[in-house]
PDB file of C-alpha atoms in Angstrom:
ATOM      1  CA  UNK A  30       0.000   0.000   0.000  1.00  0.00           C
ATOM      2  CA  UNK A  31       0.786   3.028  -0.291  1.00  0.00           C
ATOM      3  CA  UNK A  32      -0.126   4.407   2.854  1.00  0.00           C
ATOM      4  CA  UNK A  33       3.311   2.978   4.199  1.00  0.00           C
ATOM      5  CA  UNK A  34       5.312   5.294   2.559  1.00  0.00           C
ATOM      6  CA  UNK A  35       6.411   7.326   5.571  1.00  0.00           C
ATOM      7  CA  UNK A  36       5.877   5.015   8.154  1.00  0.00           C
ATOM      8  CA  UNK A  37       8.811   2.785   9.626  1.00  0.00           C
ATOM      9  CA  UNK A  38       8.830  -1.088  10.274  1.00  0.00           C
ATOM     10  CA  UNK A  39       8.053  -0.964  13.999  1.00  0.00           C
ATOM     11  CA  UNK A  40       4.572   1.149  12.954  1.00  0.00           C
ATOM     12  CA  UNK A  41       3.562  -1.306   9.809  1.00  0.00           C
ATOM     13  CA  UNK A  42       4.199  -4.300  12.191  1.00  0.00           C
ATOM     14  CA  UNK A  43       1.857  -2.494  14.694  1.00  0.00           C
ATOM     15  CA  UNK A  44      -0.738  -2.537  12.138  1.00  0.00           C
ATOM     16  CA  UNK A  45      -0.905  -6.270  10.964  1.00  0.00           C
ATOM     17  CA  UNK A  46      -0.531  -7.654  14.165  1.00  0.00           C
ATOM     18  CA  UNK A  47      -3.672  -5.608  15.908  1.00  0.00           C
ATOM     19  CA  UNK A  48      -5.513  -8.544  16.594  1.00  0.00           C
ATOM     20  CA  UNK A  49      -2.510  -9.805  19.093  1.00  0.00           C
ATOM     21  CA  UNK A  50      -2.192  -6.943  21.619  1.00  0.00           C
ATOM     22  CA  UNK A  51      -5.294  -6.668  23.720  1.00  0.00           C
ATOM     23  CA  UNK A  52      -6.866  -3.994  25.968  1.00  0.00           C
ATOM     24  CA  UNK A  53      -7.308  -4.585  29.443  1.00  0.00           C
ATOM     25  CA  UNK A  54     -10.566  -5.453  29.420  1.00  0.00           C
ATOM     26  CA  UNK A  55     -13.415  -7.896  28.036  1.00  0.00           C
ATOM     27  CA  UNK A  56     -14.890  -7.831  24.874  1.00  0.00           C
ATOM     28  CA  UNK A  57     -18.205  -7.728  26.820  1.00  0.00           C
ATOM     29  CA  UNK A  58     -16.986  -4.768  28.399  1.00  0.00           C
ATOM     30  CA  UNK A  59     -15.992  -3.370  24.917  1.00  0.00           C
ATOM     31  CA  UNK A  60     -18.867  -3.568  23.460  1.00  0.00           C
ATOM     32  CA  UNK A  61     -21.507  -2.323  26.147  1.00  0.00           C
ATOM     33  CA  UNK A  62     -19.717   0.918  25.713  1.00  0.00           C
ATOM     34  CA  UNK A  63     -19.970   0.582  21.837  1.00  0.00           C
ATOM     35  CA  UNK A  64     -15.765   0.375  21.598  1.00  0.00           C
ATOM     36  CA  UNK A  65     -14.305  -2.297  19.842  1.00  0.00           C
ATOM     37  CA  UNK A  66     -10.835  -1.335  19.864  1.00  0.00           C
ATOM     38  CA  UNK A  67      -9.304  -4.167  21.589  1.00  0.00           C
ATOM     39  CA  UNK A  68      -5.648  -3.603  20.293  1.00  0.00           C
ATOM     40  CA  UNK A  69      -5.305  -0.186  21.935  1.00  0.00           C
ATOM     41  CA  UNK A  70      -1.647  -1.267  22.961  1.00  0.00           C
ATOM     42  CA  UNK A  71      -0.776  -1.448  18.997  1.00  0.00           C
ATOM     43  CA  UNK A  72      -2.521   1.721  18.381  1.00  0.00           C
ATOM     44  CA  UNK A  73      -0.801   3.285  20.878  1.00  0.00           C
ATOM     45  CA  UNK A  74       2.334   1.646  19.703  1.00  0.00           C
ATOM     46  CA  UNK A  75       1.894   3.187  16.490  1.00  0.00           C
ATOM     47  CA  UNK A  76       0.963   6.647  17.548  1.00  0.00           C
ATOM     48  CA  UNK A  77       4.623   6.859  19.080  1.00  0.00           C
ATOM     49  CA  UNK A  78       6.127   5.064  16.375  1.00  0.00           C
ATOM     50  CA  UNK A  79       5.073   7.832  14.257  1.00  0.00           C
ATOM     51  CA  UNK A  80       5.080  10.386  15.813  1.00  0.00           C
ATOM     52  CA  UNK A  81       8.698  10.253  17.285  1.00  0.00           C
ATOM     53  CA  UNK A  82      10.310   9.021  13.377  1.00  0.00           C
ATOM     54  CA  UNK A  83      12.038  12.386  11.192  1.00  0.00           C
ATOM     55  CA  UNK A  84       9.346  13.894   9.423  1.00  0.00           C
ATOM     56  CA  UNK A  85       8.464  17.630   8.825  1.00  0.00           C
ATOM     57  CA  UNK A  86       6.960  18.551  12.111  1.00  0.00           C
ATOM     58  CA  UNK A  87       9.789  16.997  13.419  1.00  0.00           C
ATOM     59  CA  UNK A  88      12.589  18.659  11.690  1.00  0.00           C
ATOM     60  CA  UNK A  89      11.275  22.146  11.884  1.00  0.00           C
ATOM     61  CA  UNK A  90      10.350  22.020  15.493  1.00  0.00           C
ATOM     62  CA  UNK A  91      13.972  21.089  15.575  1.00  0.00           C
ATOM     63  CA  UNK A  92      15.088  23.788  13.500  1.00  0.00           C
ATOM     64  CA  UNK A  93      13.220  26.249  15.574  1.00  0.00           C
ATOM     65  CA  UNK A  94      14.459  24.932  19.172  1.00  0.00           C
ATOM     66  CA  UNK A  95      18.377  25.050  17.913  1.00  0.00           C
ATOM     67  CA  UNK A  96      17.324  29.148  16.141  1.00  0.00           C
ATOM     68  CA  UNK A  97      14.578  30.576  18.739  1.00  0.00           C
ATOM     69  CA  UNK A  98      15.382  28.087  21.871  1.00  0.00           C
ATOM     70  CA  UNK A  99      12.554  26.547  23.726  1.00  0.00           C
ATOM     71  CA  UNK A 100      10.524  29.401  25.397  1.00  0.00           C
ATOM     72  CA  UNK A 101      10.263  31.324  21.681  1.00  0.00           C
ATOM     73  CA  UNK A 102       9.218  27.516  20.188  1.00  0.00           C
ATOM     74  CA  UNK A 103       6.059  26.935  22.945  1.00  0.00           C
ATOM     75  CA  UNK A 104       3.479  28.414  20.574  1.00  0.00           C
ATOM     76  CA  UNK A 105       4.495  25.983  17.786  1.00  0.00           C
ATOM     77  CA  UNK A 106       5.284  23.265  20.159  1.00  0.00           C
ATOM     78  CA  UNK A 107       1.409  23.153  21.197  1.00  0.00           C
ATOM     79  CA  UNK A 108      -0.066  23.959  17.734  1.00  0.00           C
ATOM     80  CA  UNK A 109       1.575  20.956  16.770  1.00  0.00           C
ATOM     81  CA  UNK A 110       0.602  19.341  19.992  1.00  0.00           C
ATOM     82  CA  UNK A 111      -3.171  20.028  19.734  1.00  0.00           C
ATOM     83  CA  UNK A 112      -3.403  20.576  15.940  1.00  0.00           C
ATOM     84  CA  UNK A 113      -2.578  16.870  15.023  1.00  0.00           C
ATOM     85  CA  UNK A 114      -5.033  15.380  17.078  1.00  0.00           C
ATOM     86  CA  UNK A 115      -7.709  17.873  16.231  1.00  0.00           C
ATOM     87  CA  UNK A 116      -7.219  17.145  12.912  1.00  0.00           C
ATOM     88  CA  UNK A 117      -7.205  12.777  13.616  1.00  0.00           C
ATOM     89  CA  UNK A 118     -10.825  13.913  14.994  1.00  0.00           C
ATOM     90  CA  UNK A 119     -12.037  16.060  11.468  1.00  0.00           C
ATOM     91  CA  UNK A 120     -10.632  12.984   9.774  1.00  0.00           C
ATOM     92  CA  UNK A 121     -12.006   9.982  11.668  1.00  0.00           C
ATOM     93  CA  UNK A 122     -15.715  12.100  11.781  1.00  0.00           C
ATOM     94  CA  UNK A 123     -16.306  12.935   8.061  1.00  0.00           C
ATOM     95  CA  UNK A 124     -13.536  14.320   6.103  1.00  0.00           C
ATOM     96  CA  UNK A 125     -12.627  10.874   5.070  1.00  0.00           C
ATOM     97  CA  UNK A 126     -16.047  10.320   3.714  1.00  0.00           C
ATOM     98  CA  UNK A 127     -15.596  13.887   1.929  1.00  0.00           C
ATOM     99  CA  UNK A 128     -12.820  12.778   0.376  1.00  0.00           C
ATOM    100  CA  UNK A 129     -13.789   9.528  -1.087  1.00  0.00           C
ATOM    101  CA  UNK A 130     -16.950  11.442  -2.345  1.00  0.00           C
ATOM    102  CA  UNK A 131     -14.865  14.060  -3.868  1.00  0.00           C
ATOM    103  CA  UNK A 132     -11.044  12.693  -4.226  1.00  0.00           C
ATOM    104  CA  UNK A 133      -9.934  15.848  -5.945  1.00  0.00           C
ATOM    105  CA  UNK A 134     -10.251  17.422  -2.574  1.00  0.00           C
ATOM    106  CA  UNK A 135      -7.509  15.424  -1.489  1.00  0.00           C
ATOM    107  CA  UNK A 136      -5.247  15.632  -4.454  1.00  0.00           C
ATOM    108  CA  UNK A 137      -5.267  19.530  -3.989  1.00  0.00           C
ATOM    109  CA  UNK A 138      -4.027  19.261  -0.606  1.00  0.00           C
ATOM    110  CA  UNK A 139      -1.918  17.370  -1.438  1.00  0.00           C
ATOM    111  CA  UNK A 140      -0.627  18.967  -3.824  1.00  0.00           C
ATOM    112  CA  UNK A 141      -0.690  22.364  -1.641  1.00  0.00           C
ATOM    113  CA  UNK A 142       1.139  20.464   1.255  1.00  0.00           C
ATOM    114  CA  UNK A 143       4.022  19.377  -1.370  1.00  0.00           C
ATOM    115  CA  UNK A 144       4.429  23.362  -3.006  1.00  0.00           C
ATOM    116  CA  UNK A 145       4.162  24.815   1.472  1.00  0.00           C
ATOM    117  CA  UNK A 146       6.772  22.282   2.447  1.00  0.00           C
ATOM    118  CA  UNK A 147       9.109  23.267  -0.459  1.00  0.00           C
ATOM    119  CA  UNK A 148       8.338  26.908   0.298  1.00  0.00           C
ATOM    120  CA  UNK A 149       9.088  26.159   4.271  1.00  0.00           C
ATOM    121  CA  UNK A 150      12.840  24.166   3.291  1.00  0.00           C
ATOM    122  CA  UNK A 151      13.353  27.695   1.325  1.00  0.00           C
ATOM    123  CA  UNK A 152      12.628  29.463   3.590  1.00  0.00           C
ATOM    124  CA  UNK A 153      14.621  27.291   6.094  1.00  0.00           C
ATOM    125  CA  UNK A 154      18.292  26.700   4.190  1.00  0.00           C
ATOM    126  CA  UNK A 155      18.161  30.689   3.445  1.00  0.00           C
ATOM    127  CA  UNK A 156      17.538  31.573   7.395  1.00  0.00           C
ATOM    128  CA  UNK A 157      19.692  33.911   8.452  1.00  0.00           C
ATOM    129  CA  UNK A 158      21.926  32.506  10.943  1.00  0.00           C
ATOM    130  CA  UNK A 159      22.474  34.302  14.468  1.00  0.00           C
ATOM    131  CA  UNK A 160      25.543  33.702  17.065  1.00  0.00           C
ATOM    132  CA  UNK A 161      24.391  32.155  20.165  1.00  0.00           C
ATOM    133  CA  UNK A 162      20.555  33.651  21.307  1.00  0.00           C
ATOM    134  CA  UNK A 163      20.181  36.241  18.755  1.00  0.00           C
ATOM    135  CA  UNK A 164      16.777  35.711  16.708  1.00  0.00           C
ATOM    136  CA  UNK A 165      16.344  37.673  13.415  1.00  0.00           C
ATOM    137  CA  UNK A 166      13.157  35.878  12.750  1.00  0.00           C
ATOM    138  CA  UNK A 167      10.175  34.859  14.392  1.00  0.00           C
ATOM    139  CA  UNK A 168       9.240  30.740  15.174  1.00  0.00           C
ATOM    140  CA  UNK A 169       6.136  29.731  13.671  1.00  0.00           C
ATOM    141  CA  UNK A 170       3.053  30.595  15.876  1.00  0.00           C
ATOM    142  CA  UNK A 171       0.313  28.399  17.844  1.00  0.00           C
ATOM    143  CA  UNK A 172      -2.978  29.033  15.032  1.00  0.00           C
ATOM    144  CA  UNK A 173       0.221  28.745  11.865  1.00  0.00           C
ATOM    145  CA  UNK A 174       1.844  25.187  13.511  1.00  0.00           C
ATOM    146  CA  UNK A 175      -1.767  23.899  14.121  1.00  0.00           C
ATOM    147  CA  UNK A 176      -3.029  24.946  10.157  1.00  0.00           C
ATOM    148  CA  UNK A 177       0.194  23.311   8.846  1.00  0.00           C
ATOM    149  CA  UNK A 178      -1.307  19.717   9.889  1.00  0.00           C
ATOM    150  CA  UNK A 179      -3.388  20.119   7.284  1.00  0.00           C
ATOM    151  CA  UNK A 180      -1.262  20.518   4.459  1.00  0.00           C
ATOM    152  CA  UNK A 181       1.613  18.335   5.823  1.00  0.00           C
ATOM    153  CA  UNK A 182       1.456  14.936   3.860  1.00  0.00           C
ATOM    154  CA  UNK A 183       3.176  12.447   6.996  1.00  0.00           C
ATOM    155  CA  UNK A 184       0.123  13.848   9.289  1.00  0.00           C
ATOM    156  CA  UNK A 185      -2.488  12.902   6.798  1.00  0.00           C
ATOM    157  CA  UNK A 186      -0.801   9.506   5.943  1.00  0.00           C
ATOM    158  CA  UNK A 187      -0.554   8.983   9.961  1.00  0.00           C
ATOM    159  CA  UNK A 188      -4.016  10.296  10.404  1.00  0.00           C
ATOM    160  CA  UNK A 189      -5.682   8.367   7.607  1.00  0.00           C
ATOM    161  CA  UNK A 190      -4.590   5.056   8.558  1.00  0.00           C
ATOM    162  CA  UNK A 191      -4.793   5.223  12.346  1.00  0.00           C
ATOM    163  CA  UNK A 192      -8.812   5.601  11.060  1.00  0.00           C
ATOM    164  CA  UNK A 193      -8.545   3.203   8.705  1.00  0.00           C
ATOM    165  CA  UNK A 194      -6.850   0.788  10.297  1.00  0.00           C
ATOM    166  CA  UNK A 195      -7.988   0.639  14.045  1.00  0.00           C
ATOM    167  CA  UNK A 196     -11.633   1.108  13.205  1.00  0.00           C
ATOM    168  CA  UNK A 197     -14.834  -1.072  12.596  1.00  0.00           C
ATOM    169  CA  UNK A 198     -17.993  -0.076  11.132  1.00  0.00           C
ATOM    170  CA  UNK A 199     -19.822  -2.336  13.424  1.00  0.00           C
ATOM    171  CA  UNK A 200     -19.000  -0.274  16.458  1.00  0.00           C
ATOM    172  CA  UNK A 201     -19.359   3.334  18.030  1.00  0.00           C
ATOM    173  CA  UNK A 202     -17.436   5.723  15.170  1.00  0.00           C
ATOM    174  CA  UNK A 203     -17.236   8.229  17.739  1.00  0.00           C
ATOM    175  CA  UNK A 204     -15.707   6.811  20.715  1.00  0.00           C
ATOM    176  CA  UNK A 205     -13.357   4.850  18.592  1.00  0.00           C
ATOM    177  CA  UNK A 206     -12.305   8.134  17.284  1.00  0.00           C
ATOM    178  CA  UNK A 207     -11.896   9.331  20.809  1.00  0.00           C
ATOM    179  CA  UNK A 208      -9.423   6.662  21.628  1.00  0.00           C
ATOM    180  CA  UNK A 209      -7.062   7.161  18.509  1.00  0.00           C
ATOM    181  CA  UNK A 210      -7.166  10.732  19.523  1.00  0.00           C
ATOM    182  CA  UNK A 211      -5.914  10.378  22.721  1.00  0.00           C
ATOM    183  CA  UNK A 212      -3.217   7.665  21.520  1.00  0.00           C
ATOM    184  CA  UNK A 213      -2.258  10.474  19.489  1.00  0.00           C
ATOM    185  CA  UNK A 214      -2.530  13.229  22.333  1.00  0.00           C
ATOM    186  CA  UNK A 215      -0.653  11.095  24.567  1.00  0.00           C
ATOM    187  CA  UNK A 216       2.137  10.236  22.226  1.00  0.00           C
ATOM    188  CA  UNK A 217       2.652  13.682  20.621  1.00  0.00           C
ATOM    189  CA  UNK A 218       3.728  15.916  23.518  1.00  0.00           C
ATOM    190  CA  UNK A 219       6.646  13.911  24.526  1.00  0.00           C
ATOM    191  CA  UNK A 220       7.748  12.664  21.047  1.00  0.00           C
ATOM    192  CA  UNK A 221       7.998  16.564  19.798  1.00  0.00           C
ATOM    193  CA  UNK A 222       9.360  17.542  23.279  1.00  0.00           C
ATOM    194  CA  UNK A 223      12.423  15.001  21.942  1.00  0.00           C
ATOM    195  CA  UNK A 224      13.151  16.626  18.932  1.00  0.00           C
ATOM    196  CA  UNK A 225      12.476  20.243  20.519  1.00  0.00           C
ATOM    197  CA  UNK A 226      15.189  20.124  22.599  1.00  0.00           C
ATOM    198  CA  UNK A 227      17.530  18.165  20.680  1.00  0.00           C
ATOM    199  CA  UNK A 228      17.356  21.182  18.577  1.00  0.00           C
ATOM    200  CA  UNK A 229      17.945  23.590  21.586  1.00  0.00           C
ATOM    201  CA  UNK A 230      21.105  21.342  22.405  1.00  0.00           C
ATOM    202  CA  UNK A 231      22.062  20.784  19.019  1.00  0.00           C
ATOM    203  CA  UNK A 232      22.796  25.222  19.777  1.00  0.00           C
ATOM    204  CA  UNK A 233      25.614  23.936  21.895  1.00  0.00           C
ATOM    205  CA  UNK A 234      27.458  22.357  19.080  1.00  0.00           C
ATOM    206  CA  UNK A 235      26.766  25.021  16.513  1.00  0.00           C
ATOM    207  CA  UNK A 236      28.218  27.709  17.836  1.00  0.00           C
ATOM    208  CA  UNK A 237      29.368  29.528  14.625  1.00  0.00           C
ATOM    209  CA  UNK A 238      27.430  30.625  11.503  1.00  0.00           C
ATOM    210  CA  UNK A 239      29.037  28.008   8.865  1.00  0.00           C
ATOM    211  CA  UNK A 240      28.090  25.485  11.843  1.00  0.00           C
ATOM    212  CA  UNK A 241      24.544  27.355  11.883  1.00  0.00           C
ATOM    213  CA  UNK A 242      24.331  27.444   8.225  1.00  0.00           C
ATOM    214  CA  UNK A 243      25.187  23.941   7.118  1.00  0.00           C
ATOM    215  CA  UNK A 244      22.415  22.835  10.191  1.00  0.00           C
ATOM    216  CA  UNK A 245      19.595  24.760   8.228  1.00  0.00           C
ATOM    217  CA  UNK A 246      20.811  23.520   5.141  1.00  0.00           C
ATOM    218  CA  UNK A 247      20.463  20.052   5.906  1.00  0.00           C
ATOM    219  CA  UNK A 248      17.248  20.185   7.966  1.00  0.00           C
ATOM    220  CA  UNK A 249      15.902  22.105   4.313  1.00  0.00           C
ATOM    221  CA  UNK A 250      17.068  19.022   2.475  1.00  0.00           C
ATOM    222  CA  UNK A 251      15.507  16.597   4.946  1.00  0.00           C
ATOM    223  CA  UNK A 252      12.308  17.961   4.057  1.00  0.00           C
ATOM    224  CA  UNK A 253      12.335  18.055   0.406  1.00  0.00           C
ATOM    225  CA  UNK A 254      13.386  14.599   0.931  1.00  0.00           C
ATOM    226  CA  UNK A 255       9.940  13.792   3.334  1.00  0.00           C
ATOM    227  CA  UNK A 256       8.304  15.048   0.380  1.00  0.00           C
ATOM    228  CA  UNK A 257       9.981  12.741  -2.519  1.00  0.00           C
ATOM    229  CA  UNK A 258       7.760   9.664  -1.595  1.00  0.00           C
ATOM    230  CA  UNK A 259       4.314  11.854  -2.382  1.00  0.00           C
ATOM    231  CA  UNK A 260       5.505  13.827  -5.589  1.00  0.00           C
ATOM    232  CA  UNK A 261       6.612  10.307  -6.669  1.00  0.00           C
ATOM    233  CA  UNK A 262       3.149   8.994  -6.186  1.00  0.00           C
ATOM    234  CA  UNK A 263       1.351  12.473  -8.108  1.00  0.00           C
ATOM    235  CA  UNK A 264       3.375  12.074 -10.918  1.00  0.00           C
ATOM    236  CA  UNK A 265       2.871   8.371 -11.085  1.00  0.00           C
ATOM    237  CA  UNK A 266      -1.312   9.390 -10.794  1.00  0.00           C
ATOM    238  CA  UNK A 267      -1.140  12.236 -13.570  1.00  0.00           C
ATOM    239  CA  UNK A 268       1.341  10.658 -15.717  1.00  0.00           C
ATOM    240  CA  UNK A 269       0.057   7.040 -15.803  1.00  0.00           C
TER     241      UNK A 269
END
């Protein structure tokens, strides 16, 4: 499938083997509270599978703890944070549907998320670099980190089949929902904490501006190259 394109062994394995890792708790009980996912463990395993693996969020929270340090990162810390899981809750209660009703939809996001994330590693290798503390440019804020979820291809891929995959029709949508959402909520704070303040102690180490500028360069190139596996599979759609 394609789906697996940004997702690592560890998170695939999660997903075939569902039906091995059980919740703590009966079917029986399961079901009288309309829930039937009984492999929480794996979905839970694959939340912080994917969630803590390179990927855009990733490397520009990175980026932005090593250039603006931790207390100028907060706002796009949390719109990260609470914008992924907000948007595992839009997916799992109807935009999926929208989507396979109208699929263009999704091809113009995706498109859209390719053309911002090229625009972002721009924007990223030409940074101006700054000796130790000194910001010449503002960190993304809370509403612009959240937004980005939308139009960042790993968080749909993640978000899609987390739905897809840990679902049933024949139980409660909703509260199945619920639980991938706070699989997600529970694995995204600390997983982006990680690369946050590798980035602020990455600051240590890159004390000059070659050191500075050869950082941005390669977290730029790291995201065209997030990117690769999605224009691969556009061009393969359009030019079948």
């Amino acid at each position: 499938m394609r789906l697996y394109g940004f997702l690592t062994p560890s998170a695939i394995l999660s997903m075939h083997y569902t039906s091995a890792i059980k919740l703590p708790y009966s079917h029986n009980q399961l079901e009288r509270n309309g829930v039937m996912v009984d492999n929480y463990l794996a979905v839970l395993l694959f939340s912080f599978t994917t969630m803590i693996t390179p990927g855009p969020n990733n490397i520009m929270i990175m980026s932005s703890g090593l250039n603006y340090g931790v207390r100028k990162s907060m706002p796009h810390y949390l719109g990260i944070c609470l914008g992924f899981p907000a948007m595992v809750v839009a997916v799992g209660l109807g935009f999926d549907a929208l989507f396979q009703e109208f699929p263009f939809l999704h091809e113009v996001i995706k498109v859209a998320g390719v053309l911002y994330l090229l625009y972002l590693a721009y924007h990223v290798a030409m940074a101006p670099v700054s000796n130790i503390g000194v910001v010449r440019r503002n960190p993304l804020t809370f509403l612009q980190a959240a937004v980005f979820q939308w139009v960042n291809p790993k968080a749909w891929i993640m978000a899609t089949g987390a739905v897809a995959a840990y679902t049933t029709i024949d139980s409660d949508m909703f509260l199945q929902v619920v639980y991938i959402t706070f699989a997600f909520f529970l694995a995204t704070f600390p997983c982006i904490a990680i690369w946050l303040f590798l980035g602020t102690h990455l600051k240590k180490l890159l004390r000059n501006e070659t050191h500075q500028r050869l950082f941005n360069v390669t977290m730029a190139i790291l995201l065209v190259l997030s990117v690769i596996p999605v224009i691969i599979e556009l061009a393969s759609d359009y030019l079948a």
